[in-house]
Short mmCIF file of C-alpha atoms and ligand atoms in Angstrom, two decimals:
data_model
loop_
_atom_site.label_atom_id
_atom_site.label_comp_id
_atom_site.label_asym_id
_atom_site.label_seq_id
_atom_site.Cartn_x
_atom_site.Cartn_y
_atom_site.Cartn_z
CA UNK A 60 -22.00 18.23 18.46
CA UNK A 61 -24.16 17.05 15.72
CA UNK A 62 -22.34 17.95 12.20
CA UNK A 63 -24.87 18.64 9.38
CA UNK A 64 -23.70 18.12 5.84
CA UNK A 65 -25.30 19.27 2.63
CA UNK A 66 -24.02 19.68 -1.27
CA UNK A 67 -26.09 19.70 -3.83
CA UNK A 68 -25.17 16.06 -4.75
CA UNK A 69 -26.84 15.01 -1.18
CA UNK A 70 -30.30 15.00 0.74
CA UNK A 71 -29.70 15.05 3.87
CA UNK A 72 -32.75 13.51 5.65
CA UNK A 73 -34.10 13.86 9.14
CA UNK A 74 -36.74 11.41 10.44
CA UNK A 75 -36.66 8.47 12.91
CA UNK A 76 -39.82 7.16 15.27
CA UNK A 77 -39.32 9.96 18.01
CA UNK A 78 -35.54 11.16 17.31
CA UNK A 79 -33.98 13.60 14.92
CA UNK A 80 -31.56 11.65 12.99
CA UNK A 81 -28.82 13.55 10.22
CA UNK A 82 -27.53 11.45 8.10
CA UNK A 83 -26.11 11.51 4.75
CA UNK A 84 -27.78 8.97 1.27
CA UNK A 85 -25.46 9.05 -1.60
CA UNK A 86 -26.26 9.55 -4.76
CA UNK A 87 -27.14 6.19 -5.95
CA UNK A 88 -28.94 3.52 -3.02
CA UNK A 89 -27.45 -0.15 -3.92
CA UNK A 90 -29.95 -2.17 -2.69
CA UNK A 91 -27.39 -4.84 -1.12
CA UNK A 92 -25.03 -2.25 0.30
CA UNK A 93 -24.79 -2.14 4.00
CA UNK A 94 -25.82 1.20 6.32
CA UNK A 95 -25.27 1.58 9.08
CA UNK A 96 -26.09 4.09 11.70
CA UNK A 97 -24.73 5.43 14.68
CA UNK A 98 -25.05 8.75 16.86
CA UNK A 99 -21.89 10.86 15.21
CA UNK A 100 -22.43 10.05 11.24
CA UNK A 101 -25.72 9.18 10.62
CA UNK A 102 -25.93 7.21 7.78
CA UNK A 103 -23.03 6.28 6.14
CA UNK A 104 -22.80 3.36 3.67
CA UNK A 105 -19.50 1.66 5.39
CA UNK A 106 -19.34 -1.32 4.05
CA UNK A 107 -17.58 -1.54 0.25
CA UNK A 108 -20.12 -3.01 -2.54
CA UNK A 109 -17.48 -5.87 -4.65
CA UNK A 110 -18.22 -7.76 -7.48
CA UNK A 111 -18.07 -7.30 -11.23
CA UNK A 112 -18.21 -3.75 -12.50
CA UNK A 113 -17.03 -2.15 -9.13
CA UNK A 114 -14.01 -1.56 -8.28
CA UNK A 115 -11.52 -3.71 -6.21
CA UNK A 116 -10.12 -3.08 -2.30
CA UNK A 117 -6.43 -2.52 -1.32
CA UNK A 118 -4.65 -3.51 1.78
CA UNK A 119 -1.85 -1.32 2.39
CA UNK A 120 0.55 -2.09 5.04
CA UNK A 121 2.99 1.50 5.85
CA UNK A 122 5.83 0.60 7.86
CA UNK A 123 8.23 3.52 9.37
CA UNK A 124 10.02 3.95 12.37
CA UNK A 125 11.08 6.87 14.97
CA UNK A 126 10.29 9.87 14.29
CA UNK A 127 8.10 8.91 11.34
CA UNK A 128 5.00 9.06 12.15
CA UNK A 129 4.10 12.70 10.81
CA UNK A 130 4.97 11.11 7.45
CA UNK A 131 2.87 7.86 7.59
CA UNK A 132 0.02 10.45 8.48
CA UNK A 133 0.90 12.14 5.64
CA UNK A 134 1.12 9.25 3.32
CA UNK A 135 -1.84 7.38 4.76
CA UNK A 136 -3.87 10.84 3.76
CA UNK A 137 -2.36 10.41 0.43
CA UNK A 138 -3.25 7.27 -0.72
CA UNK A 139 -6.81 7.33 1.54
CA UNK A 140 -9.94 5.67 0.50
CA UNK A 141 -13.25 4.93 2.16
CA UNK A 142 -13.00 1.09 0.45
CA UNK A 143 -9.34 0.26 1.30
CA UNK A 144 -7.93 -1.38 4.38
CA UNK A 145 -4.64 0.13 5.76
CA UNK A 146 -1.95 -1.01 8.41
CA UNK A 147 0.47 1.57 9.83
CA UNK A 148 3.61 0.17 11.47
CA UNK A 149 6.56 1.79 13.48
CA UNK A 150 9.12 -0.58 14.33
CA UNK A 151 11.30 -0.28 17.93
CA UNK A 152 12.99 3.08 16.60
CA UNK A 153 10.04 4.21 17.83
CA UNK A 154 9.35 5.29 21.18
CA UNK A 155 5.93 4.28 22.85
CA UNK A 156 4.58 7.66 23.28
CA UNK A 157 5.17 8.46 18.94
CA UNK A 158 3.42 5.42 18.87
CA UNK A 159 0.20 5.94 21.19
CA UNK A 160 0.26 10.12 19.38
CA UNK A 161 -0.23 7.94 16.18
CA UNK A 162 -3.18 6.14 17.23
CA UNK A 163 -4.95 8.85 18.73
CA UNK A 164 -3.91 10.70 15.43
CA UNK A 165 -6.27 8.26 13.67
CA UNK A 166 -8.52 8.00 16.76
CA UNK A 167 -9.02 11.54 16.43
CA UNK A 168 -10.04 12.12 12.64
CA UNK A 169 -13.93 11.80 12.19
CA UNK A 170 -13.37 10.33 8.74
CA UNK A 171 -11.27 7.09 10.38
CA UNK A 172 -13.42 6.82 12.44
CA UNK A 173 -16.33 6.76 10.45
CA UNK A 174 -15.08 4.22 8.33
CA UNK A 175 -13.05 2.31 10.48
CA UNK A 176 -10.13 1.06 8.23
CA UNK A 177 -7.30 2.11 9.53
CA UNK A 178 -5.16 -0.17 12.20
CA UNK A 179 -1.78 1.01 14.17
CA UNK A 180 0.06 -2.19 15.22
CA UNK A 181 0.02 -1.43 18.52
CA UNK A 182 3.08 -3.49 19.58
CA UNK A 183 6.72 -2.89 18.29
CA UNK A 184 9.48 -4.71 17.57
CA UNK A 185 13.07 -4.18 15.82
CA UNK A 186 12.97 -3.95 12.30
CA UNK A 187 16.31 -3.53 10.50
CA UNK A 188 15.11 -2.67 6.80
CA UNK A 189 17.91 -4.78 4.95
CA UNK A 190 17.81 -8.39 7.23
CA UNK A 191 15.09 -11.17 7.67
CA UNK A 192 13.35 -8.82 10.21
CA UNK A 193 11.85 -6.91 7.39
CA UNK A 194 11.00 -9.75 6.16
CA UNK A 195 9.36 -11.26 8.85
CA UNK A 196 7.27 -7.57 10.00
CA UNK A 197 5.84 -7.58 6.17
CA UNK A 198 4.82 -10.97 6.48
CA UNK A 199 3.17 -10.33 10.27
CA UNK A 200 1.28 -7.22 8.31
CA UNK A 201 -0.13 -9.15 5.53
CA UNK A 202 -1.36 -12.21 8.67
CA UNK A 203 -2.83 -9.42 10.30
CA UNK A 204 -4.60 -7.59 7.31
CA UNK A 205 -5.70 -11.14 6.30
CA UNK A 206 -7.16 -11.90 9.58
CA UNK A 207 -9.27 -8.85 9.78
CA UNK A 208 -10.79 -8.28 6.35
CA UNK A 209 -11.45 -11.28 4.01
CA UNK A 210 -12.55 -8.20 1.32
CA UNK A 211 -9.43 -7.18 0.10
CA UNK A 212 -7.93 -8.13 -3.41
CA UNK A 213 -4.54 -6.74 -3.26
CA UNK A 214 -1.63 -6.31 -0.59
CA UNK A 215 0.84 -3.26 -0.82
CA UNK A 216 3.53 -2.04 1.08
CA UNK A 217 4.75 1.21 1.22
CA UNK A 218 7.16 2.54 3.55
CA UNK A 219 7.26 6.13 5.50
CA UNK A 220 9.28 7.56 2.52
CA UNK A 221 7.11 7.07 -0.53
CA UNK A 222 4.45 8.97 -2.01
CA UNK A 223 1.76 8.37 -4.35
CA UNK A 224 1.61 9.85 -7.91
CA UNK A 225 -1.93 8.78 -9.22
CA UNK A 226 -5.21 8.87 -6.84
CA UNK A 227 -6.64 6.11 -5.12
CA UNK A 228 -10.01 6.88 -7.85
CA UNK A 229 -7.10 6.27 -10.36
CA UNK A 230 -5.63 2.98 -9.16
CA UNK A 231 -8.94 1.97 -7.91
CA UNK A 232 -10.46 2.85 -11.59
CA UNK A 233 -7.04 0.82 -13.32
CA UNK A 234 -7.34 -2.18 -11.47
CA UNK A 235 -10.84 -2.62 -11.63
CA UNK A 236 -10.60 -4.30 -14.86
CA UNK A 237 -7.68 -6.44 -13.86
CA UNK A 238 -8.09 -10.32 -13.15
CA UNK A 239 -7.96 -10.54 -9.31
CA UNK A 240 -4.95 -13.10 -8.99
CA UNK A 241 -2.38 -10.14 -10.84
CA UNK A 242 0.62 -10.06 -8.89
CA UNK A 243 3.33 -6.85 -9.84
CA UNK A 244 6.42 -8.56 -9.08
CA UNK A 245 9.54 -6.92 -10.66
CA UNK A 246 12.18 -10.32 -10.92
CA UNK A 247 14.39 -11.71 -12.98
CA UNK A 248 16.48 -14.63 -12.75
CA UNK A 249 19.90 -12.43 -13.82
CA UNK A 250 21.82 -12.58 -10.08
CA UNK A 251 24.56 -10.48 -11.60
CA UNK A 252 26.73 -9.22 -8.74
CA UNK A 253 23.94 -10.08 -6.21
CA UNK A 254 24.78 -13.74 -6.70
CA UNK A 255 28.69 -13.16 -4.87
CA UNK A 256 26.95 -10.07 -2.89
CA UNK A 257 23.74 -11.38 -1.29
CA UNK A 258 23.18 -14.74 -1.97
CA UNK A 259 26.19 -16.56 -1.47
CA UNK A 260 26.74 -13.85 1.35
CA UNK A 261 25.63 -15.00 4.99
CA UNK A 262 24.17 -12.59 7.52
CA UNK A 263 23.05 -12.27 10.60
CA UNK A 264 20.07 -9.83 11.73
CA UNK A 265 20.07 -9.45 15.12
CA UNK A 266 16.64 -7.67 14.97
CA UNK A 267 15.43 -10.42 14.63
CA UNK A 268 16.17 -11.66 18.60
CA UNK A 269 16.83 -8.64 20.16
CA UNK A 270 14.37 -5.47 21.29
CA UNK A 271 15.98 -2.37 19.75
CA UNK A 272 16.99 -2.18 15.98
CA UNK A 273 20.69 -3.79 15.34
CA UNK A 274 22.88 -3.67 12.15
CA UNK A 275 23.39 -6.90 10.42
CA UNK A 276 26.73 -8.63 10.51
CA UNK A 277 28.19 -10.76 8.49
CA UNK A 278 29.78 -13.80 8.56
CA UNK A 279 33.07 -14.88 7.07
CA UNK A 280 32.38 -18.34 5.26
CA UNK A 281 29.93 -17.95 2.09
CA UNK A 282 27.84 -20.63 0.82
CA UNK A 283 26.64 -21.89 -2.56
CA UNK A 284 23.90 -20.72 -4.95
CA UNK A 285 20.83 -22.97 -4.21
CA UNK A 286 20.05 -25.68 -6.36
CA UNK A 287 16.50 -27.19 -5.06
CA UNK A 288 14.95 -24.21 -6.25
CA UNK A 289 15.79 -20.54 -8.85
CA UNK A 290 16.80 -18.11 -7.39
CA UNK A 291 14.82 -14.85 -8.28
CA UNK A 292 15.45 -11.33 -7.50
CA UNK A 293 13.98 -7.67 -7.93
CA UNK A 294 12.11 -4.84 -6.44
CA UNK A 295 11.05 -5.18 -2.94
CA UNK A 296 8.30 -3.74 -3.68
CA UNK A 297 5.10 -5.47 -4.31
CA UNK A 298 1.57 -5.73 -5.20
CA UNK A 299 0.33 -9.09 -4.29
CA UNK A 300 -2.69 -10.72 -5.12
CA UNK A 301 -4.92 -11.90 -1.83
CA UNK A 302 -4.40 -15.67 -2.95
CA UNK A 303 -0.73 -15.20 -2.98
CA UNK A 304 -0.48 -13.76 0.13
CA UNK A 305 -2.59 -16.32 1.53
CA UNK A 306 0.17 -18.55 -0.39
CA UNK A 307 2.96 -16.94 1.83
CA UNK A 308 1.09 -16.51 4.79
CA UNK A 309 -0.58 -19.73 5.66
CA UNK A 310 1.53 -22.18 3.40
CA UNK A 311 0.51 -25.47 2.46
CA UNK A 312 3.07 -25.46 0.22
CA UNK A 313 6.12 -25.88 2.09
CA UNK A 314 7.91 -22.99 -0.37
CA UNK A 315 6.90 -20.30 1.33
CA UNK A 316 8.27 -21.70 4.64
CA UNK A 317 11.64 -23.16 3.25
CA UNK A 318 12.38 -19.74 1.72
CA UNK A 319 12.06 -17.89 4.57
CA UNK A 320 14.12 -20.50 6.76
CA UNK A 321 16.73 -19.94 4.05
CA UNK A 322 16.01 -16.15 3.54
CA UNK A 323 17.20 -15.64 7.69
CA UNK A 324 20.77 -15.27 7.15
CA UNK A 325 20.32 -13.18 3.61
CA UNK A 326 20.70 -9.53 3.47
CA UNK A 327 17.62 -7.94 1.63
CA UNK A 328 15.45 -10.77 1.47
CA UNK A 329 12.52 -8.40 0.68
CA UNK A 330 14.54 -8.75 -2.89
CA UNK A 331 14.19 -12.58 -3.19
CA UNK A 332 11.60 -14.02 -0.94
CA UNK A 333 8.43 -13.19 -2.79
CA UNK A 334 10.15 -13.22 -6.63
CA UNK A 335 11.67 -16.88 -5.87
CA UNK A 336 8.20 -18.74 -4.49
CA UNK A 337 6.25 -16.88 -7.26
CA UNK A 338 8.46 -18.00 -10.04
CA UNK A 339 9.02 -21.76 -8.39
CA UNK A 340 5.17 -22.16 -7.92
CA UNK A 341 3.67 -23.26 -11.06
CA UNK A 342 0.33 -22.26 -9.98
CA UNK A 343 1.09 -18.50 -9.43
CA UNK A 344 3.61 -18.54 -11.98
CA UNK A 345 1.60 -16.96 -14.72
CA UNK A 346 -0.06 -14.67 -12.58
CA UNK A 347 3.49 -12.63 -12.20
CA UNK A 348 3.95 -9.14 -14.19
CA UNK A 349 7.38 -8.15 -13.96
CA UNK A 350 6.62 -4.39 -12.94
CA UNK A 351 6.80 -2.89 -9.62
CA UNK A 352 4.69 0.25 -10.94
CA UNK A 353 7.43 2.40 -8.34
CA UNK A 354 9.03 5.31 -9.65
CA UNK A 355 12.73 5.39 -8.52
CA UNK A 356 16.37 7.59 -9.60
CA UNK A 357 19.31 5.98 -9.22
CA UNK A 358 22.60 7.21 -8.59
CA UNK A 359 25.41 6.12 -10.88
CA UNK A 360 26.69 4.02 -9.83
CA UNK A 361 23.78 3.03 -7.95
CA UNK A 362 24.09 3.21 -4.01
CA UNK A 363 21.35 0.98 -1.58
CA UNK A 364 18.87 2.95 -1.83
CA UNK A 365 17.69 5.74 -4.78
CA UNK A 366 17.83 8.71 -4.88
CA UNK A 367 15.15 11.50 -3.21
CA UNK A 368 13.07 13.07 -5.54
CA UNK A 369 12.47 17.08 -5.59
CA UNK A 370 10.66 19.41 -8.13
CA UNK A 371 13.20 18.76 -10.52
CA UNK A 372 12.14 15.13 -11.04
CA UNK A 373 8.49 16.12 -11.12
CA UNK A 374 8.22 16.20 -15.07
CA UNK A 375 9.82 12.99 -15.39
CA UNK A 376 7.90 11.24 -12.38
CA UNK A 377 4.31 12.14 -13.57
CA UNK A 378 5.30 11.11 -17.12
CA UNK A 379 6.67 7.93 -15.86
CA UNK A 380 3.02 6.30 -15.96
CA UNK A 381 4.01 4.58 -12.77
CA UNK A 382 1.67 4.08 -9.76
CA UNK A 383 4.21 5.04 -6.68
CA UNK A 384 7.11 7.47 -6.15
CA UNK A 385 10.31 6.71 -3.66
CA UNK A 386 12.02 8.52 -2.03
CA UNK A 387 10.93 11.90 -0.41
CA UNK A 388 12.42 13.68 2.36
CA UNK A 389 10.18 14.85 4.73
CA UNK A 390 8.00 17.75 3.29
CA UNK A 391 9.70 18.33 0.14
CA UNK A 392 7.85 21.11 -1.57
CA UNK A 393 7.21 17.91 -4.57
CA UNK A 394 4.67 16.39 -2.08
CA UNK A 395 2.78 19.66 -1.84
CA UNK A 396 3.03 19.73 -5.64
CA UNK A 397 1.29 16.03 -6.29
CA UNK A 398 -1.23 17.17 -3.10
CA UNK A 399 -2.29 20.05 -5.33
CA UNK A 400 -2.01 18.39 -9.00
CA UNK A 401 -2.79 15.19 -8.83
CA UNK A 402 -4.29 14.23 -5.67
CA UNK A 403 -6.35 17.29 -4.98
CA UNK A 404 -5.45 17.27 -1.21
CA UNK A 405 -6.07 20.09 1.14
CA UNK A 406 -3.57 20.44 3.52
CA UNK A 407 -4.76 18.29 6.81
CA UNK A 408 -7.12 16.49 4.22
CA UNK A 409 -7.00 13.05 2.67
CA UNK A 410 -6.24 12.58 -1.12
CA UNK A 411 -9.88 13.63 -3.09
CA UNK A 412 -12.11 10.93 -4.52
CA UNK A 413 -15.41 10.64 -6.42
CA UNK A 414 -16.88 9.87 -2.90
CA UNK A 415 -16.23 12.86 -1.62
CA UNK A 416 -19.14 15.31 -1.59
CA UNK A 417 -17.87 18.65 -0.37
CA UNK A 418 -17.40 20.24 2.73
CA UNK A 419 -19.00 20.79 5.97
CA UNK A 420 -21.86 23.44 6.30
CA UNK A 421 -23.43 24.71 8.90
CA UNK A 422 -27.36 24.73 8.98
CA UNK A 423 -26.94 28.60 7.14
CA UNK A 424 -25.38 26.81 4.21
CA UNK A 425 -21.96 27.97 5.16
CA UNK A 426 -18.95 26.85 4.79
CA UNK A 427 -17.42 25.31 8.16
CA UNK A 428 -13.98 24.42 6.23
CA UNK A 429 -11.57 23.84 3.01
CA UNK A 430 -12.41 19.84 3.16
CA UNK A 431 -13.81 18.61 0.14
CA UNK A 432 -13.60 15.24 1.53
CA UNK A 433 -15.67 16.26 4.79
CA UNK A 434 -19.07 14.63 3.97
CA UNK A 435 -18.90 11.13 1.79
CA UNK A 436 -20.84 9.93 -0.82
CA UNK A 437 -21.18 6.65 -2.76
CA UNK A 438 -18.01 5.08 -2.28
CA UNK A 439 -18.65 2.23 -4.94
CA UNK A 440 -17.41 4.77 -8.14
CA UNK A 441 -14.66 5.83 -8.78
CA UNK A 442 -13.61 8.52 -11.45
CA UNK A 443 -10.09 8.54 -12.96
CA UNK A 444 -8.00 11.75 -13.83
CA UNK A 445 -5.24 11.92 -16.57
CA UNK A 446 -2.59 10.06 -14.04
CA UNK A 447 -5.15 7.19 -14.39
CA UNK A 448 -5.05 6.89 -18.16
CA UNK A 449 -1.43 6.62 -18.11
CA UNK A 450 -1.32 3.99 -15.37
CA UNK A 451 -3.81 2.26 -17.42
CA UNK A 452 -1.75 2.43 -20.69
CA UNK A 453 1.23 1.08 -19.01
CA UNK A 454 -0.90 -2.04 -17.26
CA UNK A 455 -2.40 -2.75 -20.69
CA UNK A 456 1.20 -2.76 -22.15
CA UNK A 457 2.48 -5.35 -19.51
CA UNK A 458 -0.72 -7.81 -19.84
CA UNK A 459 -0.33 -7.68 -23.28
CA UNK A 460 0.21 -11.36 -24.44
CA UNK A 461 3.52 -11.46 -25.88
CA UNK A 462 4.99 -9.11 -23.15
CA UNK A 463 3.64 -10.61 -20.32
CA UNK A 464 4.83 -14.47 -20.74
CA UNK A 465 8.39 -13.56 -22.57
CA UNK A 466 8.87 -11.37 -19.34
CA UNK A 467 7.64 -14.05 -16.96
CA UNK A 468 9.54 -15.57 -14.82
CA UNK A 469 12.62 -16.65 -17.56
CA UNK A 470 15.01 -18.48 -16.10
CA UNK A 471 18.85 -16.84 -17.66
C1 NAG B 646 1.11 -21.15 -17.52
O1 NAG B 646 1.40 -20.73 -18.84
C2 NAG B 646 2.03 -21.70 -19.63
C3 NAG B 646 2.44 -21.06 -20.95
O2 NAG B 646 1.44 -20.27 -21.47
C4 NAG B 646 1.10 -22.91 -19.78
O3 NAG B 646 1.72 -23.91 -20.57
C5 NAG B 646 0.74 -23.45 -18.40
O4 NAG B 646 -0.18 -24.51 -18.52
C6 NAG B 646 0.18 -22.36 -17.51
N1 NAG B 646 0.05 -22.86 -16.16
C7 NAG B 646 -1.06 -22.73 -15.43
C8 NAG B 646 -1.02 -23.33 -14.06
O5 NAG B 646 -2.04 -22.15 -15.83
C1 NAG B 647 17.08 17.72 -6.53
O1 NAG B 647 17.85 16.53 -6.41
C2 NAG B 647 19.00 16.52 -7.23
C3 NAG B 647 19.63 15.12 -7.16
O2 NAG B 647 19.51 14.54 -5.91
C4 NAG B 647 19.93 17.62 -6.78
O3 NAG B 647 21.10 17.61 -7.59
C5 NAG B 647 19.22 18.95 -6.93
O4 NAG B 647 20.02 19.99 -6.43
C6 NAG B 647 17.89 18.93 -6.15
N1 NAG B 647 17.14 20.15 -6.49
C7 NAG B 647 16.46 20.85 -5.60
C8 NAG B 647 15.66 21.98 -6.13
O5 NAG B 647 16.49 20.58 -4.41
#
């Protein structure tokens, strides 16, 4: 079935030597932007314009595991964008079948399809979140994302249990002005009890050798604090520039390779790996801004892993100026909350956008559904709500001269 898509904000055109073709033009034509035609979309600008003045492309890499994959739906439709690049991931808690229902999820929505930039890793392996496994999966997402788009500018994870709390227009909008080579590490050099508790600790993550997802163990003798390089440590959650994930990746530097070697028998190294070759690499060094730009609630005292967020954490979280939420059970009424108020999401829709020009319509000029998102536009501009001015105000604050270098990297 051929759809046919008017708003006011679109001509839809129909001409072609001989056939009838539908296709959408957005409101402004860049000359060197790419279309692209085929028999289901018409016309649809696919391919991202970059460059000063437009905003920059993500790579997000989800990761979940069994019984997950409603939620990485959910979150991928969350944090959507016609620009960005996105990775989905479900480790061997999975079972093949949640896996295939995943990929025909995405198979199955016009808009992925149209745009084609969304991947499922299509074979699984054991991933147990706190060893060298997680480690090691992150790493294999960021060789993949780097292997099929050399457009990106950033790398982030998220996991089947976080939510966004701005837009992707609002991150998009924030980072647009940012120097490309930014990397939002959260780190410091303070071990604490960490230093006793993780690092001198030795583990062993048998995820990492066999199929199905094992607990670590541990081992009885401990060993001593490195001294060929600092040890770092902090959020394992990151924003990393392309060039530092090309850093990790493909390592000419032998850093990147040593660390992991040495991160195998740690527990969490998703808390040290990327924090200690940052901070050790003088050349990426001053590209590190000690902010994760997660919102989390921790228990006192804290436990592994914070608290979940409901409604009564919504004031607080939308106030917090930061970028990401964790955690969420699985449809907590607070999801449906930011859906309505900050990401203007309909309820099988993706997060709204300045791209998106309104709904489907049928030839009669009515409405075929709720889905703002339906038809596209330009997807080069991006327009920031009020979540976006507060991100902003909190990125200025970190780049800010004097906070950004006496935060950087300083050794205790
Ligand atoms: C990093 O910043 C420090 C302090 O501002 C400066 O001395 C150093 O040359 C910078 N390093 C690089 C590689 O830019
Ligand atoms: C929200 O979470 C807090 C802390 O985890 C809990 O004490 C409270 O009862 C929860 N509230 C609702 C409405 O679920």
């Amino acid at each position: 079935m051929r759809l046919y898509r008017i708003s006011p904000s679109i001509v839809v055109l129909g001409f072609m030597i001989g056939v009838i073709v539908l296709g959408v033009i957005s409101r402004s034509f860049l000359g060197d932007a790419f279309w692209s035609m085929n028999d289901e979309f018409g016309f649809v600008n696919r391919t991202p314009v970059k460059g000063p003045g437009f905003p920059p492309i993500f790579a997000y890499w989800i990761s979940g595991s069994g019984g997950e994959s409603e939620r990485i739906l959910r979150l991928l439709k969350a944090v959507y964008h016609p620009r960005n690049r996105y990775l989905l991931h479900l480790d061997a808690g999975s079972l093949p079948d949640e896996r295939l229902k995943l990929a025909q999820a995405i198979q199955s929505e016009r808009l992925f399809r149209a745009f084609g930039n969304v991947e499922v890793v299509g074979k699984s392996y054991a991933v147990e979140c706190m060893g060298s496994s997680a480690l090691a999966a992150m790493l294999h997402g960021a060789a993949i994302l780097l292997k099929i788009n050399n457009d990106w500018d950033w790398f982030i994870t998220l996991s089947a249990s976080d939510y966004p709390i701005v837009s992707q227009d609002d991150l998009l909008h924030v980072f647009a002005s940012l120097p490309r080579d930014l990397n939002f590490i959260d780190h410091t050099s303070d071990l604490g009890w960490k230093e006793a508790d993780r690092i001198n600790k030795i583990v062993v993550d048998p995820s990492l050798y066999f199929t199905v997802n094992r607990p670590l163990f541990e081992a009885t003798e401990p060993r001593a604090t490195p001294d060929a390089f600092n040890i770092f440590t902090g959020s394992p959650w990151v924003t990393l520039s392309r060039p530092f994930t090309e850093h990790c990746v493909h390592s000419w530097d032998n850093l990147p390779r040593k660390l992991l070697m040495y991160t195998t028998n740690m527990a969490f190294p998703l808390e040290t790996y990327f924090q200690t070759i940052i901070c050790n690499t003088p050349e990426f060094r001053n590209t590190t801004v000690n902010n994760d730009l997660r919102y989390f609630v921790w228990d006192d005292p804290p436990k592994l892993d914070p608290l979940f967020l409901n409604i009564s954490n919504y004031e607080k979280m939308t106030k917090s100026r930061a970028a990401i939420a964790r955690r969420f059970t699985e449809s907590d009424p607070v999801l449906q909350k930011l859906d309505e108020d900050v990401l203007k999401r309909s309820p099988n829709g993706v997060g709204a956008g300045r791209w998106c020009s309104g709904p489907l319509m049928n030839q009669k000029g009515e409405t075929l559904d709720s889905d703002v998102c339906a038809s596209w536009g330009d997807i080069n501009v991006v327009e920031p709500g009020p979540a976006g001015e507060k991100l902003k105000s909190l990125v200025s604050e970190l780049l800010g001269d004097e906070a950004l270098r006496s935060r950087q990297c300083k050794s205790q």
